[in-house]
């Protein structure tokens, strides 16, 4: 799914003028509805009783049960795997560890904090969205872990992400072509491209998903090679705004998960 939706229509400016018989205008809300969220794995906001979107009580990550491998909704607090790991580290280390909680568990394929993290087969961690976009096999689909990222291709020496200018992790090439027919040389972390409003096209090539995420084909483009129907600065800015709205707050990753955190309700489809 993409976030290409039309912006809501605005009322005429004259309606803001208060006159007799007209209801007082509603003050704009600066806060986001705590139940308005999308899954950090599939980037879809739809949910149902059998596949709710749960909020981690440690970092506020929003995750579908199926996407993140949550077989049962816990009766008490729910902590994602990342927060459980940080809690364990904090219990085993000295007090100094408290100040490094945000960076204690990070994705091996991108430099961003946003996303549902899962352990890998070689002792690292990875965002499930990054794992899926890099076609890294998920060994246990019930728990959605561990993830095997050992076969992820390394970018050519000297290559850097178009958006964050870092070379580490997994860099994907733009699927567009130049006017002379040559392949676009732009490379980027898929998650960096996502938050920059880039176009993403997903195609199911094998519904059996024998070795998930095999059976899925992803097509990312840079801004220059975005399909014409999705091109334009206004549309791109809208995408950036919508996607950033659901981006995890880095301040929620600070401190030991579960301590002095504001809890959020599980989101159900209305």
XYZ file of C-alpha atoms in Angstrom:
270
model
C 0.000 0.000 0.000
C 1.065 3.584 -0.597
C 0.035 6.820 1.063
C -1.164 8.460 -2.146
C -4.420 9.935 -0.885
C -6.123 13.223 -1.539
C -5.815 15.963 1.043
C -9.106 16.823 2.792
C -10.998 19.753 1.337
C -10.638 23.003 3.218
C -13.646 25.148 4.126
C -13.812 28.675 2.696
C -11.840 31.221 4.685
C -15.015 33.272 5.259
C -16.447 30.440 7.353
C -13.944 31.283 10.058
C -15.738 34.607 10.652
C -18.035 34.281 13.628
C -21.618 35.474 12.993
C -24.919 34.966 14.774
C -26.331 31.478 14.293
C -23.060 29.953 13.132
C -21.359 27.423 15.432
C -18.001 28.509 16.798
C -15.115 27.116 14.718
C -13.372 24.092 16.148
C -9.814 24.754 17.242
C -7.255 22.753 15.225
C -5.690 19.823 17.035
C -1.920 19.782 17.327
C -1.702 16.274 18.705
C -2.077 12.992 16.858
C -4.808 10.601 17.897
C -2.960 7.913 19.921
C -4.975 5.225 18.148
C -4.208 6.638 14.700
C -1.248 4.548 13.625
C 0.182 2.333 10.938
C 2.180 -0.854 11.359
C 5.939 -0.272 11.285
C 6.433 -3.475 9.299
C 3.850 -3.291 6.501
C 2.980 0.442 6.691
C -0.755 -0.317 6.694
C -3.164 1.080 9.273
C -5.998 -1.428 8.829
C -6.557 -3.915 11.623
C -9.144 -6.339 13.012
C -9.708 -8.302 16.201
C -7.653 -11.213 14.873
C -4.787 -8.956 13.788
C -4.650 -5.883 15.980
C -2.068 -3.140 15.888
C -0.335 -3.203 19.267
C 1.645 -0.374 20.810
C 4.826 -1.284 22.638
C 4.640 0.047 26.203
C 8.345 0.774 26.053
C 8.948 2.661 22.795
C 5.400 3.126 21.399
C 6.226 1.112 18.269
C 3.004 0.193 16.444
C 2.986 -3.366 15.125
C 0.476 -5.762 13.603
C 0.268 -9.060 15.463
C 0.880 -11.061 12.293
C 3.582 -8.765 10.926
C 5.607 -8.884 14.147
C 4.879 -12.455 15.207
C 2.674 -11.829 18.251
C 0.597 -14.969 18.625
C -1.456 -13.710 21.586
C -2.289 -10.239 22.834
C -0.762 -9.935 26.321
C -3.124 -9.063 29.163
C -0.633 -6.672 30.722
C 2.134 -4.602 29.224
C 3.467 -5.453 25.779
C 7.140 -4.894 25.045
C 8.630 -5.434 21.595
C 11.756 -7.571 21.237
C 13.966 -4.497 21.120
C 12.630 -3.194 24.432
C 12.857 -6.622 26.073
C 16.512 -6.769 25.047
C 17.208 -3.289 26.427
C 15.487 -4.241 29.691
C 17.718 -7.318 29.961
C 20.862 -5.343 29.158
C 19.939 -2.741 31.775
C 19.414 -5.406 34.426
C 22.820 -6.937 33.713
C 24.874 -3.750 33.355
C 25.851 -0.836 35.563
C 23.855 2.367 35.813
C 25.857 3.980 32.994
C 23.913 1.818 30.537
C 20.804 3.919 31.152
C 22.289 6.716 29.038
C 22.866 4.481 25.994
C 19.459 2.801 25.743
C 18.505 4.499 22.466
C 21.469 3.028 20.593
C 21.722 -0.288 22.437
C 19.757 -2.191 19.786
C 19.876 -0.908 16.206
C 19.234 -2.108 12.672
C 22.181 -3.657 10.814
C 20.786 -2.621 7.425
C 19.942 1.067 7.938
C 20.834 3.979 10.258
C 17.233 4.885 11.193
C 15.490 4.210 14.493
C 12.001 3.651 13.052
C 10.751 0.088 12.675
C 9.986 -3.207 14.386
C 13.320 -4.823 15.271
C 13.975 -8.564 15.350
C 17.135 -10.585 16.090
C 19.123 -12.097 13.239
C 20.711 -15.520 12.903
C 24.187 -14.056 13.481
C 23.511 -12.066 16.646
C 22.587 -8.714 15.141
C 19.246 -6.892 14.830
C 17.252 -5.758 11.834
C 14.040 -3.902 11.077
C 11.561 -6.354 9.617
C 10.742 -3.882 6.841
C 14.453 -3.655 5.952
C 14.696 -7.448 6.042
C 11.736 -7.816 3.703
C 12.962 -5.140 1.290
C 16.378 -6.821 1.143
C 14.803 -10.265 0.619
C 16.320 -11.646 3.818
C 14.610 -14.927 4.832
C 12.571 -15.053 8.036
C 13.204 -18.479 9.571
C 10.120 -18.741 11.797
C 7.032 -17.012 10.416
C 5.018 -17.556 13.604
C 7.493 -15.475 15.598
C 8.854 -13.560 12.577
C 12.412 -14.333 13.670
C 15.279 -14.928 13.465
C 16.134 -13.210 10.203
C 19.017 -14.353 8.027
C 20.783 -11.279 6.634
C 24.108 -12.998 5.917
C 23.453 -13.049 2.166
C 22.589 -9.359 1.843
C 24.671 -7.857 -0.948
C 27.126 -5.144 -0.015
C 27.035 -1.918 -1.978
C 29.941 -1.120 -4.318
C 32.888 0.537 -2.603
C 32.364 4.275 -2.448
C 28.578 4.114 -2.682
C 26.528 6.100 -0.194
C 22.847 6.607 0.494
C 21.382 9.451 -1.539
C 19.586 10.757 1.546
C 21.687 10.085 4.652
C 25.113 9.925 2.922
C 26.050 6.803 4.878
C 27.537 3.707 3.265
C 26.747 1.083 5.900
C 23.854 -1.347 5.721
C 21.840 -2.324 2.663
C 21.720 0.083 -0.268
C 19.111 -0.447 -2.968
C 19.446 0.915 -6.494
C 16.802 3.104 -8.092
C 14.764 1.093 -10.593
C 14.477 3.985 -13.012
C 16.422 4.593 -16.207
C 18.033 7.684 -17.639
C 17.056 9.174 -21.003
C 19.926 7.337 -22.682
C 18.635 4.005 -21.375
C 21.288 3.631 -18.701
C 20.237 2.438 -15.261
C 19.956 5.192 -12.660
C 23.004 5.190 -10.403
C 21.190 6.523 -7.325
C 21.401 4.229 -4.287
C 19.676 4.530 -0.938
C 18.531 2.709 2.165
C 14.937 1.703 1.392
C 13.708 3.129 4.701
C 15.499 6.433 4.043
C 13.797 6.571 0.645
C 10.440 5.774 2.224
C 10.579 8.723 4.586
C 11.684 11.000 1.746
C 8.369 10.272 0.030
C 9.757 8.040 -2.715
C 7.508 5.848 -4.792
C 7.321 2.156 -3.852
C 5.596 -0.495 -5.935
C 5.024 -3.988 -4.509
C 4.121 -6.999 -6.648
C 3.298 -10.534 -5.529
C 5.188 -12.928 -7.794
C 4.544 -16.157 -5.881
C 1.496 -16.335 -3.553
C 2.932 -19.472 -1.920
C 5.729 -17.479 -0.230
C 7.772 -20.663 0.151
C 10.739 -18.820 1.633
C 9.292 -15.510 2.822
C 9.837 -12.775 1.736
C 10.475 -14.550 -1.577
C 7.354 -14.099 -3.664
C 7.422 -10.322 -3.261
C 9.023 -7.907 -5.704
C 9.739 -4.312 -4.696
C 10.378 -1.413 -7.015
C 11.776 1.768 -5.452
C 12.567 4.856 -7.487
C 14.346 8.095 -6.682
C 12.431 11.362 -7.008
C 13.662 11.905 -10.552
C 12.279 8.600 -11.842
C 8.983 8.524 -9.976
C 6.075 7.451 -12.253
C 4.389 10.471 -13.820
C 1.054 9.862 -12.055
C 2.821 10.111 -8.690
C 5.327 12.820 -9.620
C 5.294 16.435 -8.569
C 6.660 18.349 -5.609
C 3.232 18.760 -3.989
C 2.494 15.023 -4.069
C 5.956 14.210 -2.800
C 5.640 16.691 0.058
C 2.279 15.158 0.953
C 3.883 11.735 1.103
C 6.670 13.030 3.334
C 4.140 14.654 5.655
C 1.962 11.557 5.930
C 4.846 9.161 6.464
C 6.631 11.398 8.965
C 3.408 11.636 10.973
C 3.781 7.975 11.922
C 7.541 7.997 12.449
C 8.719 6.784 15.840
C 9.912 9.492 18.232
C 13.546 9.113 19.224
C 12.697 10.395 22.704
C 10.554 7.278 23.181
C 13.700 5.177 22.773
C 15.546 6.892 25.590
C 15.658 5.413 29.067
C 14.808 1.912 30.219
C 11.598 0.712 28.487
C 8.505 0.657 30.661
C 9.652 3.214 33.207
C 7.651 6.431 33.314
C 6.173 5.794 29.900
C 2.739 6.908 28.742
C 0.804 3.827 27.699
C -1.150 3.724 24.477
C -4.167 1.623 23.689
C -4.209 -1.152 21.127
C -5.755 0.007 17.890
C -8.703 -1.937 16.559
C -10.479 -1.489 13.286
C -13.574 0.641 13.788
